[in-house]
PDB file of C-alpha atoms in Angstrom:
ATOM      1  CA  MET A   1    -197.032  72.192  52.645  1.00 85.00           C
ATOM      2  CA  THR A   2    -193.757  71.084  54.169  1.00 90.00           C
ATOM      3  CA  LYS A   3    -191.172  73.467  55.557  1.00 91.00           C
ATOM      4  CA  SER A   4    -188.893  72.732  52.577  1.00 93.00           C
ATOM      5  CA  GLU A   5    -191.730  73.550  50.170  1.00 92.00           C
ATOM      6  CA  LEU A   6    -192.386  76.763  52.097  1.00 89.00           C
ATOM      7  CA  ALA A   7    -188.689  77.708  51.906  1.00 93.00           C
ATOM      8  CA  THR A   8    -188.721  77.157  48.134  1.00 94.00           C
ATOM      9  CA  LYS A   9    -191.913  79.187  47.689  1.00 91.00           C
ATOM     10  CA  MET A  10    -190.519  82.025  49.826  1.00 91.00           C
ATOM     11  CA  GLN A  11    -187.229  81.963  47.880  1.00 93.00           C
ATOM     12  CA  GLU A  12    -189.091  82.195  44.556  1.00 93.00           C
ATOM     13  CA  ALA A  13    -191.246  85.056  45.896  1.00 89.00           C
ATOM     14  CA  GLY A  14    -188.270  86.995  47.261  1.00 90.00           C
ATOM     15  CA  ALA A  15    -189.866  86.830  50.705  1.00 88.00           C
ATOM     16  CA  TRP A  16    -187.247  88.635  52.770  1.00 91.00           C
ATOM     17  CA  LEU A  17    -186.527  92.139  54.001  1.00 92.00           C
ATOM     18  CA  PRO A  18    -183.593  93.772  52.185  1.00 93.00           C
ATOM     19  CA  GLY A  19    -180.489  93.852  54.367  1.00 95.00           C
ATOM     20  CA  LYS A  20    -182.227  92.157  57.333  1.00 96.00           C
ATOM     21  CA  ARG A  21    -182.033  88.644  58.720  1.00 96.00           C
ATOM     22  CA  VAL A  22    -185.355  87.396  60.073  1.00 96.00           C
ATOM     23  CA  LYS A  23    -185.658  83.943  61.602  1.00 96.00           C
ATOM     24  CA  ILE A  24    -188.946  82.095  61.899  1.00 95.00           C
ATOM     25  CA  ASP A  25    -188.593  79.572  64.715  1.00 97.00           C
ATOM     26  CA  PHE A  26    -191.289  76.906  64.599  1.00 96.00           C
ATOM     27  CA  GLY A  27    -190.032  75.244  67.781  1.00 93.00           C
ATOM     28  CA  GLY A  28    -189.348  71.619  68.589  1.00 85.00           C
ATOM     29  CA  ASP A  29    -188.658  69.315  65.677  1.00 89.00           C
ATOM     30  CA  GLU A  30    -190.002  71.778  63.100  1.00 91.00           C
ATOM     31  CA  GLY A  31    -186.805  73.867  63.092  1.00 95.00           C
ATOM     32  CA  VAL A  32    -186.386  77.313  61.558  1.00 97.00           C
ATOM     33  CA  LEU A  33    -186.495  79.288  58.342  1.00 95.00           C
ATOM     34  CA  MET A  34    -183.987  82.098  57.862  1.00 96.00           C
ATOM     35  CA  LEU A  35    -185.162  84.926  55.627  1.00 95.00           C
ATOM     36  CA  ASP A  36    -181.760  86.377  54.811  1.00 96.00           C
ATOM     37  CA  GLY A  37    -182.183  89.743  53.142  1.00 95.00           C
ATOM     38  CA  ALA A  38    -178.415  90.308  53.239  1.00 95.00           C
ATOM     39  CA  ALA A  39    -177.795  87.260  51.021  1.00 96.00           C
ATOM     40  CA  ASN A  40    -181.210  87.405  49.257  1.00 96.00           C
ATOM     41  CA  GLN A  41    -182.084  83.840  50.156  1.00 96.00           C
ATOM     42  CA  VAL A  42    -184.364  81.710  52.297  1.00 96.00           C
ATOM     43  CA  THR A  43    -182.738  78.743  54.027  1.00 96.00           C
ATOM     44  CA  GLU A  44    -183.486  76.220  56.754  1.00 96.00           C
ATOM     45  CA  ASP A  45    -180.228  77.179  58.491  1.00 95.00           C
ATOM     46  CA  ASP A  46    -180.283  78.469  62.045  1.00 95.00           C
ATOM     47  CA  GLY A  47    -178.175  81.495  62.935  1.00 95.00           C
ATOM     48  CA  VAL A  48    -178.070  85.008  64.322  1.00 96.00           C
ATOM     49  CA  ALA A  49    -180.975  87.189  63.203  1.00 97.00           C
ATOM     50  CA  ASP A  50    -182.072  90.818  63.615  1.00 97.00           C
ATOM     51  CA  THR A  51    -185.563  89.562  64.481  1.00 96.00           C
ATOM     52  CA  THR A  52    -186.843  86.144  65.532  1.00 96.00           C
ATOM     53  CA  LEU A  53    -190.478  85.162  65.208  1.00 95.00           C
ATOM     54  CA  LYS A  54    -191.538  82.250  67.382  1.00 96.00           C
ATOM     55  CA  VAL A  55    -194.692  80.540  66.167  1.00 96.00           C
ATOM     56  CA  SER A  56    -195.911  76.955  65.956  1.00 96.00           C
ATOM     57  CA  TRP A  57    -196.037  75.348  62.515  1.00 94.00           C
ATOM     58  CA  ASP A  58    -199.841  75.035  62.711  1.00 94.00           C
ATOM     59  CA  ASP A  59    -200.272  78.693  63.644  1.00 94.00           C
ATOM     60  CA  TRP A  60    -197.852  79.703  60.860  1.00 90.00           C
ATOM     61  CA  GLN A  61    -199.973  77.767  58.353  1.00 89.00           C
ATOM     62  CA  ALA A  62    -203.071  79.606  59.602  1.00 90.00           C
ATOM     63  CA  LEU A  63    -201.277  82.980  59.334  1.00 86.00           C
ATOM     64  CA  ALA A  64    -200.051  82.248  55.801  1.00 80.00           C
ATOM     65  CA  ALA A  65    -203.534  81.142  54.720  1.00 83.00           C
ATOM     66  CA  GLY A  66    -205.122  84.289  56.123  1.00 84.00           C
ATOM     67  CA  GLN A  67    -207.127  82.293  58.689  1.00 91.00           C
ATOM     68  CA  LEU A  68    -205.251  83.886  61.608  1.00 91.00           C
ATOM     69  CA  ASP A  69    -204.555  87.617  61.830  1.00 88.00           C
ATOM     70  CA  GLY A  70    -200.959  88.513  62.727  1.00 85.00           C
ATOM     71  CA  MET A  71    -201.968  91.053  65.367  1.00 87.00           C
ATOM     72  CA  THR A  72    -204.409  88.596  66.942  1.00 93.00           C
ATOM     73  CA  ALA A  73    -201.707  85.913  66.989  1.00 93.00           C
ATOM     74  CA  PHE A  74    -199.313  88.363  68.672  1.00 92.00           C
ATOM     75  CA  MET A  75    -201.844  89.589  71.237  1.00 95.00           C
ATOM     76  CA  THR A  76    -202.875  86.031  72.197  1.00 97.00           C
ATOM     77  CA  GLY A  77    -199.286  84.820  72.551  1.00 96.00           C
ATOM     78  CA  LYS A  78    -199.380  82.511  69.526  1.00 96.00           C
ATOM     79  CA  LEU A  79    -196.717  84.685  67.872  1.00 95.00           C
ATOM     80  CA  LYS A  80    -193.732  85.985  69.825  1.00 96.00           C
ATOM     81  CA  VAL A  81    -191.221  88.513  68.510  1.00 95.00           C
ATOM     82  CA  GLU A  82    -187.642  88.880  69.721  1.00 96.00           C
ATOM     83  CA  GLY A  83    -185.407  91.680  68.458  1.00 96.00           C
ATOM     84  CA  ASP A  84    -186.383  94.466  66.073  1.00 94.00           C
ATOM     85  CA  MET A  85    -190.184  94.723  66.123  1.00 91.00           C
ATOM     86  CA  SER A  86    -190.267  96.907  62.985  1.00 92.00           C
ATOM     87  CA  ASN A  87    -188.965  93.962  60.936  1.00 90.00           C
ATOM     88  CA  ALA A  88    -191.849  91.842  62.195  1.00 86.00           C
ATOM     89  CA  MET A  89    -194.312  94.528  61.131  1.00 85.00           C
ATOM     90  CA  GLN A  90    -192.790  94.628  57.616  1.00 86.00           C
ATOM     91  CA  LEU A  91    -193.230  90.871  57.272  1.00 80.00           C
ATOM     92  CA  GLN A  92    -196.954  91.310  56.611  1.00 75.00           C
ATOM     93  CA  GLY A  93    -195.951  92.503  53.144  1.00 75.00           C
ATOM     94  CA  VAL A  94    -193.749  89.430  52.785  1.00 71.00           C
ATOM     95  CA  LEU A  95    -196.664  87.149  53.675  1.00 71.00           C
ATOM     96  CA  SER A  96    -198.819  88.799  51.029  1.00 71.00           C
ATOM     97  CA  LYS A  97    -196.260  87.677  48.396  1.00 68.00           C
ATOM     98  CA  LEU A  98    -196.976  84.063  49.311  1.00 68.00           C
ATOM     99  CA  LYS A  99    -200.686  84.346  48.546  1.00 65.00           C
ATOM    100  CA  GLY A 100    -200.121  85.457  44.969  1.00 52.00           C
TER     101      GLY A 100
END
């Protein structure tokens, strides 16, 4: 799955937190996804966010597929969280929307 395909799938699933802006930063050339709960949209635009998740594209794919546990990724440094940690915790519910 490409990042654009992921953005489309997340948009269709309503994969954002109401009223919150959460950025997933894949680093390097992979760019970002902005889960904008204020505007109810998912974009590939960078910007200010309440919470930023930093994770490699490969690790994100493993998380989304259920092959990598979010807590394990966080504890081993594969997933870094900047900003409001409670938003990151709520994202587990968002990820579950992608599996359906």
